[in-house]
Amino acid sequence: MDRRQFLQTAGALATLKTAHAADRAVTIVLDPAAHHPCLTWALSDLQSALADHAIATRVVDRLAGAPPAGLTILAALSGSPAAATVLKQTATTVDPNPESLAIAASKLDGRAVTLATAPGPRGLMYALLELAGRVRYSTDPLAALAPRTPLAEAPANTIRSVSRLFTSDVEDKPWFYDRDMWPRYFAMLAAQRFNRFHLAFGIGYDFLRNVTDAYFLFPYPFLLAVPGHNVRVPQLADAERDRNLATLRYITDQAAAHGLDFQLGLWMHGYEWIDSPHPNYTIEGLTHETHGPYCRDAVRTLLQALPSVTGVTFRIHGESGVQEGSYDFWKAVFHGVATCGRTVDLDMHAKGMHQAMIDLALDTGLPVKISPKFWAEHLGMPYHQTDIRDVERPRPGRKGSALMSISDGSASYMRYGYGDLLREDRKYAVLHRIWPGSQRLLLWGDPVFAAAYSRAFSFCGSAGVDVMEPLSFKGRRGSGIAGDRCAYADASLRPHWDWEKYVHGHRIWGRLLYNPDAAPEVWQRPLAADFGAAAPPLGNALAAASRILPIVTTTHLPSAANNSYWPEIYTNQSLVDAAHPGAYTDTTPPRVFGNASPLDPQLFSRIDEFAGELLTGERTGKYSPVEVAQWLEDHADTATRELAAANARAGAKNSAAFRRAAIDIELQAGLGRFFAAKFRSALLYRIFDRTKNRAALEASLLQYRAARAAWAELADRAKGVYMADITVGEQRHLRGHWLDRLAAIDADIAAVAAKADAATPAEADSHVAALIREAQSRPQPRTATCAHKQPARFRRNEPLTIAAAVEGSPSAVTLYYRHVDQAERFESVAMQPANGTHTAAIPAAYTDSNYPLQYYFEIKFAGHTALYPGFNAAHANQPYFVVRSRG
C-alpha cells in the first residue's frame, strides 16, 4: 500500500466511525501568548493532516470559544494557567528547556482537551508537528490526537544542525533558486526536530589551484556590492548578483519562519586563483592591503542585508585561502560580524585552532562555537575515537608550509578530531561536525547507531552536531554534471527534489538527536504508510546495511581525507604494491592495504599488526581484522535476509521509493562482503609474507577472489541504475562507477598470485595451518564480565582510585587512561588484585588537569584477552568510561 492508498483507506475508515461531520470537527485553541511565526505553519500542517482525513478544523484564541462537543486541541505555553491545570491533572512534567514539549489528554471545563505545550515557541511547534505526524500516519486520527499516555520530551543536544553545501555552478544553482523547494525542505527538517540549518559557500576548493568552477568560491562579490570598495566578479551580471542576495534573503527568512536558526557558512576568504588558466569566474578590485578591510565591511553589510541569519561559520586555517597566523585579518573579519547591529553566533571550524584565534573570537563578546570533525572526514562508529592515528600525533618542532604552518605543524592533532578543545574551563561551545566522506550517495538509516551518535554529541558537555547532507560535494571542483543530482541513470528512480530520497535518514537523525530514547513508532509509522507489511523488514535491512561503512571507516582508514578515500565507491588499494599508493598517501609507510591504520588505533589492530600477534602468540585486547570482517559479514547477511522478507511482503515493490531502498541495501551488503573478504585476504597474505607458506598464499587468493566476486555482483547491480560517471570531484578516485574499479582489483589479484614464485611448498605446518583456519573462520567471542562503579567525579590534584571485580581468574588486568585531549597518549598501569577486586590509582599529578579523564581495562585470561567495557553486541556504545571534575 502506498501513501496515497493509505490516506484513502484511513479517510474511509475514519468516515465510517461517525455519522455526522460535525462530530469530526476539531477546534484548535492557540493561546494568544503563544503566537510566533513558526507556529503559523505548524498549525497549518496540523490542519492539512486533519483535512487529509476529511476532518474540519477551526482555530480560536481562547478555550471559551471552543464548543463543548468534539475534541479541542489546546496549544499553549506551559506557563499558562490552562496548561498548568492539564499538566497537573495528568501528572506530566515539562522540562524547562524552551525546546522541550508535552502532549497530554484530559478534561478541562467539561471539554475533551488535548494539550500541546512547551516552555517556548519552538517546543510548541514541535508539539503541534508531533500531533500532525500522528494524524497523518493513523487510520484513526481522532484517537491519535488523544493519547492515553502523556508524552514529555526534552532535547538531548542543544544544536541539531544540517549542512547543505553549494559547490557546483551546474548542480547547485537549480536548488538554490527553487523557491518552491525551500518551504517544503525546511518543513521536513523542522518536523524531524532539527533546529539549525547551515548553508555553506566557498567550500568547493581546499586550495586555490587549478580552479575551474569558482561560483560562490569567494562569496561576498557574488552577493552584493560593498560601499567604499570596488570589488566585483567581472563575469557576473549585476542582476544575477542581486538575484543571489534576494534568493539568500528568501531562504534565510523561510528558515526562520519554520523555526530554524540559520547558519551562514563563509568557508573561503582567498580571492586569487593560482595556476588556473580556465576559471569560469574571477575576482577583481582587491589587493593584499584592502583584503581585510573589504572582508570586514562585506560580512557586516551582508549580515545587515540578511536579518534572519543567526550565526556565521568560518574556516580559519590555511584552506580558507588566508595564511595561518594572519591575526589582523581575522580580527577585522570578526569585528565586521560584531558590528552588524545584532548578536550573531561565531562558529569556527576547528582545524588549525589555537588559543590566539580563540581569544580573538572571544574578544568580540559574541557567542563562540568551535566545530571539530567527528571521525575525520568520514562517519565512524557511534562514539568518539579513543585515540588518533600516528600521522596526526603532535610532533615537537614540526612546521608546515607558510599557508598551513599551524594545522600541518604544531596543531596537527586538531586536523581530524576534537583535539584539545574539551577542557572543563572553556568559554566556548564545542559542536561536532560529520564530514561527508564515507557515505555520500547511498541511503542510511539505523536507529540504534543514531541513538548512540546522539549520546556521543553531548560528550563532555558538547553542544551537539552539524550533519553534512548526503550528496555534499556532489559536482565539486568543476565536476558538476547537469541533470539528476542523485546520480540516477534510471529516470524512474529520480525524486523531484534530491533530499526527498533521504527523508527516512533525516527523520532518524533528527528525532534521535532530539531524543535518543524516542519511541520506534516515530520512524515506523511513516515507513508503514509508505511500504505497508514490508516496512518492518525493510527498516531492519536498511539499519543493518547502514552499519557497514561506519565500521569500515573506523577500523581501516588508508586516508582520513574524503578527498582521497571514498569507501562507498572504493578505489582499490594494493596488498603488495607500496610504490604506487594512488590517493592513499596520508598513512604510515609501507602504504599497502594491510598496513593502513584504523581511525581508532587504540582499540583496533592494523591487519599487519594482527598478523604479528598471530605469529608470535602475543595477543592484545584490540579488536582484530578477523572480528571486524565477521561483523561486516553478519550485517551484510542480516541486510540480505531482511530485504528478502521485505520483497516477499511488498505490495508495491515497483514503487520508486521501494526500489531505491532495495538497491542501496544490496549495494551496501555487497560492500560489507567485499571488505570482509579483503580484510581476511590481506591478513592471510601477511602470514604468507612472513612464513612463505604456499597454503597461506592460496587462502589469501581464495578470499581476494571472493572479494572480487562480491564487488562484481554489486557493480553489476548498480549498472544502469546509477550514472556511469558519478562525480564528487575531478580526480579519478572521486568519480566514476563501481564497474570502473574492477580492473584495479583484477590487477592486484594478479600481483598477489605472482608471489607464488617466492612460496615454499605447503608442507604440514600445524601452527600456520591453525592461523589460516583462524583467519577464515568465525572468531570466538572475547568478553569479560566486571563489576565496576564509575566514579561520579574526580578531585583535581588527588589520586583517583579505580576498582573492578572481574569474574573468572584473570592473569592480568591493566588500566589504560588518558586526559580527554587528543594531543596526549594513553598511560597504563597494572591493577593489583586483592580480595577479588583489582585496583589502581590515577596519580594526583595526573588529575591536576583541566581535562576530563577517560579509561578502560584490558583483561588477560588463559585463553584470550578482552577489553572492558568494550563494545556491546550492536557495536553501538562508548567503549570506555569518562569521569569529569565538573558537572
PDB file of C-alpha atoms in Angstrom, residues 95 97-100 122 126 153-162 192-196 261 369 374 384 426 429-434 449-467 508-518:
ATOM      1  CA  ASP A  95      11.408  20.228  31.175  1.00  0.00           C
ATOM      2  CA  ASN A  97      14.263  23.862  28.116  1.00  0.00           C
ATOM      3  CA  PRO A  98      12.386  26.095  25.615  1.00  0.00           C
ATOM      4  CA  GLU A  99      12.526  23.292  23.031  1.00  0.00           C
ATOM      5  CA  SER A 100      11.012  20.640  25.292  1.00  0.00           C
ATOM      6  CA  ARG A 122       9.931  26.198  19.101  1.00  0.00           C
ATOM      7  CA  TYR A 126       7.389  20.527  17.786  1.00  0.00           C
ATOM      8  CA  GLU A 153      10.342  15.095  25.805  1.00  0.00           C
ATOM      9  CA  ALA A 154      13.365  17.382  26.061  1.00  0.00           C
ATOM     10  CA  PRO A 155      16.278  17.843  23.638  1.00  0.00           C
ATOM     11  CA  ALA A 156      19.371  15.782  24.323  1.00  0.00           C
ATOM     12  CA  ASN A 157      21.505  18.022  22.096  1.00  0.00           C
ATOM     13  CA  THR A 158      21.382  21.809  22.142  1.00  0.00           C
ATOM     14  CA  ILE A 159      22.260  22.104  18.440  1.00  0.00           C
ATOM     15  CA  ARG A 160      20.864  19.683  15.865  1.00  0.00           C
ATOM     16  CA  SER A 161      22.066  21.053  12.562  1.00  0.00           C
ATOM     17  CA  VAL A 162      22.060  20.049   8.907  1.00  0.00           C
ATOM     18  CA  GLN A 192      12.276  15.973  12.411  1.00  0.00           C
ATOM     19  CA  ARG A 193      13.268  18.495  15.135  1.00  0.00           C
ATOM     20  CA  PHE A 194      16.434  19.834  13.605  1.00  0.00           C
ATOM     21  CA  ASN A 195      16.832  23.355  14.930  1.00  0.00           C
ATOM     22  CA  ARG A 196      19.614  24.763  12.748  1.00  0.00           C
ATOM     23  CA  ASP A 261      18.305  29.042  13.172  1.00  0.00           C
ATOM     24  CA  LYS A 369      31.495  27.876  18.915  1.00  0.00           C
ATOM     25  CA  PHE A 374      33.781  13.771  14.070  1.00  0.00           C
ATOM     26  CA  HIS A 384      34.425   9.457  19.811  1.00  0.00           C
ATOM     27  CA  ARG A 426      36.361  26.534  28.198  1.00  0.00           C
ATOM     28  CA  ALA A 429      30.876  25.726  22.897  1.00  0.00           C
ATOM     29  CA  VAL A 430      32.060  22.641  21.004  1.00  0.00           C
ATOM     30  CA  LEU A 431      29.917  21.471  18.089  1.00  0.00           C
ATOM     31  CA  HIS A 432      30.905  18.257  16.319  1.00  0.00           C
ATOM     32  CA  ARG A 433      30.662  18.123  12.528  1.00  0.00           C
ATOM     33  CA  ILE A 434      30.070  14.975  10.460  1.00  0.00           C
ATOM     34  CA  PHE A 449      23.511   3.755  15.761  1.00  0.00           C
ATOM     35  CA  ALA A 450      21.652   7.080  15.548  1.00  0.00           C
ATOM     36  CA  ALA A 451      20.677   6.933  19.215  1.00  0.00           C
ATOM     37  CA  ALA A 452      24.285   6.211  20.149  1.00  0.00           C
ATOM     38  CA  TYR A 453      25.528   9.072  17.954  1.00  0.00           C
ATOM     39  CA  SER A 454      23.041  11.330  19.707  1.00  0.00           C
ATOM     40  CA  ARG A 455      24.500  10.473  23.098  1.00  0.00           C
ATOM     41  CA  ALA A 456      28.027  10.984  21.774  1.00  0.00           C
ATOM     42  CA  PHE A 457      27.343  14.541  20.651  1.00  0.00           C
ATOM     43  CA  SER A 458      26.895  15.780  24.218  1.00  0.00           C
ATOM     44  CA  PHE A 459      30.287  14.236  25.074  1.00  0.00           C
ATOM     45  CA  CYS A 460      31.937  16.155  27.931  1.00  0.00           C
ATOM     46  CA  GLY A 461      29.407  18.958  27.653  1.00  0.00           C
ATOM     47  CA  SER A 462      29.494  19.324  23.860  1.00  0.00           C
ATOM     48  CA  ALA A 463      26.700  21.326  22.248  1.00  0.00           C
ATOM     49  CA  GLY A 464      25.572  18.904  19.537  1.00  0.00           C
ATOM     50  CA  VAL A 465      26.265  18.195  15.875  1.00  0.00           C
ATOM     51  CA  ASP A 466      26.244  19.634  12.377  1.00  0.00           C
ATOM     52  CA  VAL A 467      25.496  16.838   9.876  1.00  0.00           C
ATOM     53  CA  ILE A 508      16.078   9.047  12.166  1.00  0.00           C
ATOM     54  CA  TRP A 509      18.912  11.551  12.583  1.00  0.00           C
ATOM     55  CA  GLY A 510      16.678  14.410  13.681  1.00  0.00           C
ATOM     56  CA  ARG A 511      14.307  12.649  16.025  1.00  0.00           C
ATOM     57  CA  LEU A 512      17.038  10.679  17.772  1.00  0.00           C
ATOM     58  CA  LEU A 513      19.362  13.666  18.045  1.00  0.00           C
ATOM     59  CA  TYR A 514      16.480  15.313  19.862  1.00  0.00           C
ATOM     60  CA  ASN A 515      15.691  12.262  21.976  1.00  0.00           C
ATOM     61  CA  PRO A 516      17.853   9.127  21.742  1.00  0.00           C
ATOM     62  CA  ASP A 517      15.120   7.251  23.608  1.00  0.00           C
ATOM     63  CA  ALA A 518      12.370   8.225  21.166  1.00  0.00           C
TER      64      ALA A 518
END
